Structures are given as C-alpha cells and as structure tokens.
Short mmCIF file of C-alpha atoms in Angstrom, two decimals:
data_model
loop_
_atom_site.label_atom_id
_atom_site.label_comp_id
_atom_site.label_asym_id
_atom_site.label_seq_id
_atom_site.Cartn_x
_atom_site.Cartn_y
_atom_site.Cartn_z
CA ASP A 36 1.67 28.23 6.58
CA VAL A 37 3.20 25.38 8.27
CA LYS A 38 5.31 22.71 6.41
CA VAL A 39 7.40 20.08 6.34
CA THR A 40 9.63 19.37 3.55
CA GLN A 41 10.56 16.07 2.33
CA SER A 42 12.96 16.19 -0.76
CA SER A 43 11.55 13.79 -2.57
CA ARG A 44 8.35 12.72 -3.54
CA TYR A 45 9.57 8.88 -5.29
CA LEU A 46 13.23 7.41 -5.21
CA VAL A 47 14.24 4.44 -6.70
CA LYS A 48 17.91 2.91 -5.72
CA ARG A 49 19.75 -0.20 -6.27
CA THR A 50 19.78 -2.85 -3.72
CA GLY A 51 23.11 -2.16 -1.22
CA GLU A 52 23.16 1.61 -2.26
CA LYS A 53 24.05 4.13 0.79
CA VAL A 54 20.34 6.17 0.51
CA PHE A 55 19.45 9.79 2.42
CA LEU A 56 16.00 10.81 2.92
CA GLU A 57 16.23 14.66 3.84
CA CYS A 58 13.61 16.28 6.00
CA VAL A 59 13.18 20.19 6.87
CA GLN A 60 10.71 21.78 8.96
CA ASP A 61 9.98 25.77 9.28
CA MET A 62 8.01 25.44 12.25
CA ASP A 63 11.06 26.08 14.63
CA HIS A 64 10.00 22.56 16.14
CA GLU A 65 11.74 20.46 19.33
CA ASN A 66 11.10 17.00 17.69
CA MET A 67 11.92 15.75 14.68
CA PHE A 68 10.34 12.36 13.73
CA TRP A 69 10.89 8.66 10.94
CA TYR A 70 8.41 6.46 10.07
CA ARG A 71 7.13 3.81 7.81
CA GLN A 72 4.17 3.26 6.42
CA ASP A 73 3.43 0.04 5.10
CA PRO A 74 -0.21 -1.61 3.86
CA GLY A 75 -1.50 -3.57 7.22
CA LEU A 76 1.39 -2.32 9.20
CA GLY A 77 0.16 1.44 10.20
CA LEU A 78 3.31 3.99 10.74
CA ARG A 79 5.94 2.37 12.65
CA LEU A 80 8.76 4.79 14.18
CA ILE A 81 12.21 4.43 12.89
CA TYR A 82 14.23 7.04 14.50
CA PHE A 83 13.41 10.03 16.58
CA SER A 84 15.41 13.30 17.61
CA TYR A 85 13.78 15.88 20.41
CA ASP A 86 16.86 18.16 19.94
CA VAL A 87 20.31 19.33 17.77
CA LYS A 88 22.32 16.14 17.30
CA MET A 89 19.64 13.90 19.56
CA LYS A 90 18.39 10.71 18.71
CA GLU A 91 16.80 8.43 20.32
CA LYS A 92 15.67 4.42 18.49
CA GLY A 93 11.96 4.36 17.41
CA ASP A 94 10.29 0.95 16.85
CA ILE A 95 12.00 -0.35 13.51
CA PRO A 96 15.80 1.21 13.99
CA GLU A 97 17.72 -1.88 11.70
CA GLY A 98 19.25 -0.91 9.43
CA TYR A 99 18.94 2.30 9.41
CA SER A 100 20.51 5.73 11.04
CA VAL A 101 19.58 9.09 11.23
CA SER A 102 21.15 12.55 11.12
CA ARG A 103 20.17 16.42 12.63
CA GLU A 104 22.61 18.93 12.27
CA LYS A 105 20.44 21.82 12.88
CA LYS A 106 17.12 22.40 14.46
CA GLU A 107 15.33 22.42 10.97
CA ARG A 108 16.51 19.23 9.25
CA PHE A 109 16.13 15.96 9.56
CA SER A 110 18.23 12.85 8.10
CA LEU A 111 17.04 9.38 7.34
CA ILE A 112 20.18 7.55 6.16
CA LEU A 113 19.65 3.43 4.67
CA GLU A 114 23.70 2.38 5.30
CA SER A 115 22.99 -0.35 2.38
CA ALA A 116 19.70 -0.03 1.03
CA SER A 117 17.32 -3.61 0.49
CA THR A 118 14.42 -4.91 -0.34
CA ASN A 119 12.63 -5.26 2.94
CA GLN A 120 12.67 -1.34 2.87
CA THR A 121 10.72 -0.48 0.14
CA SER A 122 8.10 1.79 1.68
CA MET A 123 6.61 5.87 1.50
CA TYR A 124 8.91 7.19 4.42
CA LEU A 125 7.03 10.21 6.37
CA CYS A 126 8.76 13.30 8.46
CA ALA A 127 7.20 14.80 10.93
CA SER A 128 7.53 17.57 13.25
CA SER A 129 6.55 18.85 16.69
CA LEU A 130 7.06 20.95 19.67
CA SER A 131 7.69 19.75 22.90
CA GLY A 132 6.47 20.67 26.35
CA THR A 133 4.18 18.99 28.45
CA GLY A 134 0.27 18.37 27.25
CA GLY A 135 -0.44 16.55 23.75
CA THR A 136 1.28 18.41 20.69
CA GLU A 137 0.48 17.71 16.91
CA ALA A 138 2.96 16.48 15.12
CA PHE A 139 3.27 17.73 11.23
CA PHE A 140 4.00 15.34 8.85
CA GLY A 141 5.40 16.02 4.85
CA GLN A 142 4.54 14.59 2.22
CA GLY A 143 6.39 11.59 1.93
CA THR A 144 9.23 9.61 -0.12
CA ARG A 145 8.06 6.54 -1.87
CA LEU A 146 11.33 4.70 -1.80
CA THR A 147 12.15 1.64 -4.04
CA VAL A 148 14.67 -0.32 -3.68
CA VAL A 149 15.10 -2.87 -6.75
CA GLN B 72 3.85 -6.53 19.68
CA GLN B 73 1.14 -3.67 18.64
CA GLN B 74 0.55 -1.20 21.69
CA VAL B 75 -2.57 0.07 19.72
CA LYS B 76 -4.79 -2.20 19.05
CA GLN B 77 -7.60 -0.53 15.86
CA SER B 78 -10.06 -2.23 13.57
CA PRO B 79 -11.68 -2.63 11.77
CA GLN B 80 -8.38 -1.83 8.36
CA SER B 81 -10.88 -1.21 6.35
CA LEU B 82 -15.22 0.32 6.02
CA ILE B 83 -17.27 1.00 3.65
CA VAL B 84 -20.42 2.80 4.87
CA GLN B 85 -23.17 4.65 2.99
CA LYS B 86 -23.44 9.10 2.48
CA GLY B 87 -25.55 9.97 5.45
CA GLY B 88 -24.02 6.51 7.74
CA ILE B 89 -21.82 6.76 11.73
CA PRO B 90 -18.84 5.02 10.38
CA ILE B 91 -17.08 4.07 13.95
CA ILE B 92 -13.48 3.22 14.03
CA ASN B 93 -11.82 1.34 16.92
CA CYS B 94 -8.82 1.27 19.18
CA ALA B 95 -7.56 -0.99 22.55
CA TYR B 96 -4.52 -0.07 24.07
CA GLU B 97 -2.76 -1.81 27.18
CA ASN B 98 -0.11 0.61 28.73
CA THR B 99 -1.64 3.25 31.05
CA ALA B 100 1.39 5.65 31.01
CA PHE B 101 -0.03 7.20 27.49
CA ASP B 102 -1.69 10.54 28.11
CA TYR B 103 -2.34 12.06 24.92
CA PHE B 104 -4.72 10.41 22.36
CA PRO B 105 -4.93 11.35 19.19
CA TRP B 106 -6.37 10.68 15.66
CA TYR B 107 -5.08 11.36 12.22
CA GLN B 108 -6.90 11.43 9.01
CA GLN B 109 -4.43 10.87 5.57
CA PHE B 110 -5.85 11.48 2.32
CA PRO B 111 -4.02 9.49 -0.61
CA GLY B 112 -0.73 11.00 -1.35
CA LYS B 113 -0.79 13.33 1.46
CA GLY B 114 0.49 13.09 5.29
CA PRO B 115 -1.17 12.74 8.23
CA ALA B 116 -3.34 15.20 8.75
CA LEU B 117 -3.91 15.74 12.97
CA LEU B 118 -7.70 15.60 13.49
CA ILE B 119 -8.55 15.95 16.50
CA ALA B 120 -6.86 14.58 19.97
CA ILE B 121 -8.30 13.93 23.80
CA ARG B 122 -6.87 13.34 26.87
CA PRO B 123 -7.68 10.53 29.54
CA ASP B 124 -9.55 12.31 31.31
CA VAL B 125 -12.38 13.31 29.02
CA SER B 126 -14.69 10.99 28.12
CA GLU B 127 -15.98 12.49 24.57
CA LYS B 128 -15.04 15.63 22.57
CA LYS B 129 -16.59 16.74 19.66
CA GLU B 130 -15.50 18.90 16.81
CA GLY B 131 -17.52 19.35 13.91
CA ARG B 132 -19.16 16.04 12.68
CA PHE B 133 -16.15 14.06 14.21
CA THR B 134 -16.49 12.53 17.91
CA ILE B 135 -13.80 10.65 19.80
CA SER B 136 -15.39 8.48 22.78
CA PHE B 137 -13.02 7.20 25.56
CA ASN B 138 -13.29 4.75 28.16
CA LYS B 139 -10.35 4.71 29.75
CA SER B 140 -11.20 1.52 32.49
CA ALA B 141 -11.66 -0.14 28.92
CA LYS B 142 -8.68 1.09 27.65
CA GLN B 143 -10.64 1.87 24.60
CA PHE B 144 -11.59 4.62 22.43
CA SER B 145 -13.01 5.42 20.00
CA LEU B 146 -13.54 8.10 16.36
CA HIS B 147 -17.72 8.14 15.05
CA ILE B 148 -17.99 10.24 12.04
CA MET B 149 -21.45 11.98 12.03
CA ASP B 150 -23.36 12.14 8.43
CA SER B 151 -19.76 10.54 7.10
CA GLN B 152 -19.69 12.35 3.20
CA PRO B 153 -17.49 11.32 0.17
CA GLY B 154 -15.20 13.43 0.53
CA ASP B 155 -14.78 12.16 4.47
CA SER B 156 -12.95 9.09 2.18
CA ALA B 157 -9.64 8.69 3.67
CA THR B 158 -7.63 6.40 6.20
CA TYR B 159 -8.00 7.63 9.46
CA PHE B 160 -4.98 7.04 12.11
CA CYS B 161 -5.82 6.21 16.72
CA ALA B 162 -3.02 7.35 18.38
CA ALA B 163 -1.58 7.32 21.48
CA ARG B 164 1.48 9.72 23.07
CA LEU B 165 3.47 8.04 26.50
CA GLY B 166 3.33 10.73 28.93
CA GLY B 167 6.74 12.93 29.61
CA TYR B 168 7.82 11.92 26.16
CA GLN B 169 6.98 12.93 22.63
CA LYS B 170 6.93 9.21 21.10
CA VAL B 171 3.53 8.69 19.28
CA THR B 172 2.51 4.93 18.89
CA PHE B 173 -0.18 4.36 15.77
CA GLY B 174 -2.73 2.36 15.17
CA ILE B 175 -2.52 0.32 12.07
CA GLY B 176 -4.87 2.48 10.29
CA THR B 177 -9.05 2.09 8.77
CA LYS B 178 -9.10 2.59 5.04
CA LEU B 179 -12.50 4.39 5.23
CA GLN B 180 -15.05 5.03 1.94
CA VAL B 181 -17.79 6.68 1.64
CA ILE B 182 -19.91 5.59 -0.81
CA PRO B 183 -22.21 8.54 -2.33
#
C-alpha cells in the first residue's frame, strides 16, 4: 500500500520558533508537494520539488522554506513561526511524466502557533 | 487570484439525491482535471479525473462532465449515500508541469 507519512499529526509551537514539518514517501515518486489547507481557501501550494535538491515556489511561499536532500523526504520549514501560519499542512507526492498523475497525500499536520 | 473556481462551498442533499459540484477555470493550458475526496481527519484522495479531450467520464456513481468551450467541469454523484459525506476538491494541472491548483472545496452532507 502506497504511503505518505507526515511526522506529526498535531503540533503546538510558540511565535518566533523555527518549525520543521517532515514528510516521507515510500513510492519512489519524483515530485513532492507541501500544501496548507484553510477553511474557505481550499488547498494552497506552498512549495514543490520535482527532484532531489530541486524546489519551486508555489502560490504562498512567504515565510516558508523547504529541503529535499533525499528522494523520499521533503521537509517544510517555518523560519519564524507566526500565528497566521496556524493551519493544516498536507504533504503529497506524485510520479513525473506526461499525462495526469495521481497525487498521494499524507494525513496532515495540524499546526497551532501560539 | 483563484485559478480554479469551485461552487458551492457547502451542499446538503437527501440520500438518493444527485449532488452537483461545479468548477470553472481560465487557463487553457490546464490539461488534466482531477477530483479529490477528503474525509475528516484524512488527507485528500483521488476520486476521478478527466482530460479536456473527453466530455464525460464515469466511475461507479461518480461522473465528471467537461465543457471545454465554456471552461467548466462538474462532478455528479448518482444515488448519493451518507458515506459520500466528505469534502470534494476539483483541481487542474498545468500542462508540462506537475503543479496542481485546487478549488476551495465543497463540503457535502448526505442526510439519511
């Protein structure tokens, strides 16, 4: 069974802390994504990566950075957490190639910044 | 600016009804249109997908209708069941890239 695993289901952090969200996939997928999900706003893409050490900004990259040192692992970093980064964070992965490819999502990390 | 506009945001139907969720897009470079289903506490999962050269696709009780000239597509759920209660997202992928843009989601509740 394919799997995308996010390291934490729930996190509570203080304003100004540096926060790491970890995601691991076991499907040998080239592409990995970080989204945040907020009511009324849907899923918004923060960053994605199409290869090891490669990254592209999504629609809302401000305040975030990412790291992909190994193919199976994609980390989202909040450099200095703020209360407006309280959200559900979803990691996903997919195969490359022409045509549509299914994105597989993790269960999400609900981050609360206090 | 929302590249994929989805409506309604919430929908309540009786069991057996046919909920319809609509999406519209502007960018004609989109080449793949998936729908994702999300249950509470879970990540979204692919439900059904269509390409713009096809006007309709059915998988079980789920049907996508696609109108390329109007740049609109919709999801119909036939004979809806309480187990279909979930949030549904339409999405669109930019051709040549893997970046997928999602709509805001529709929370569907099917009442027994």
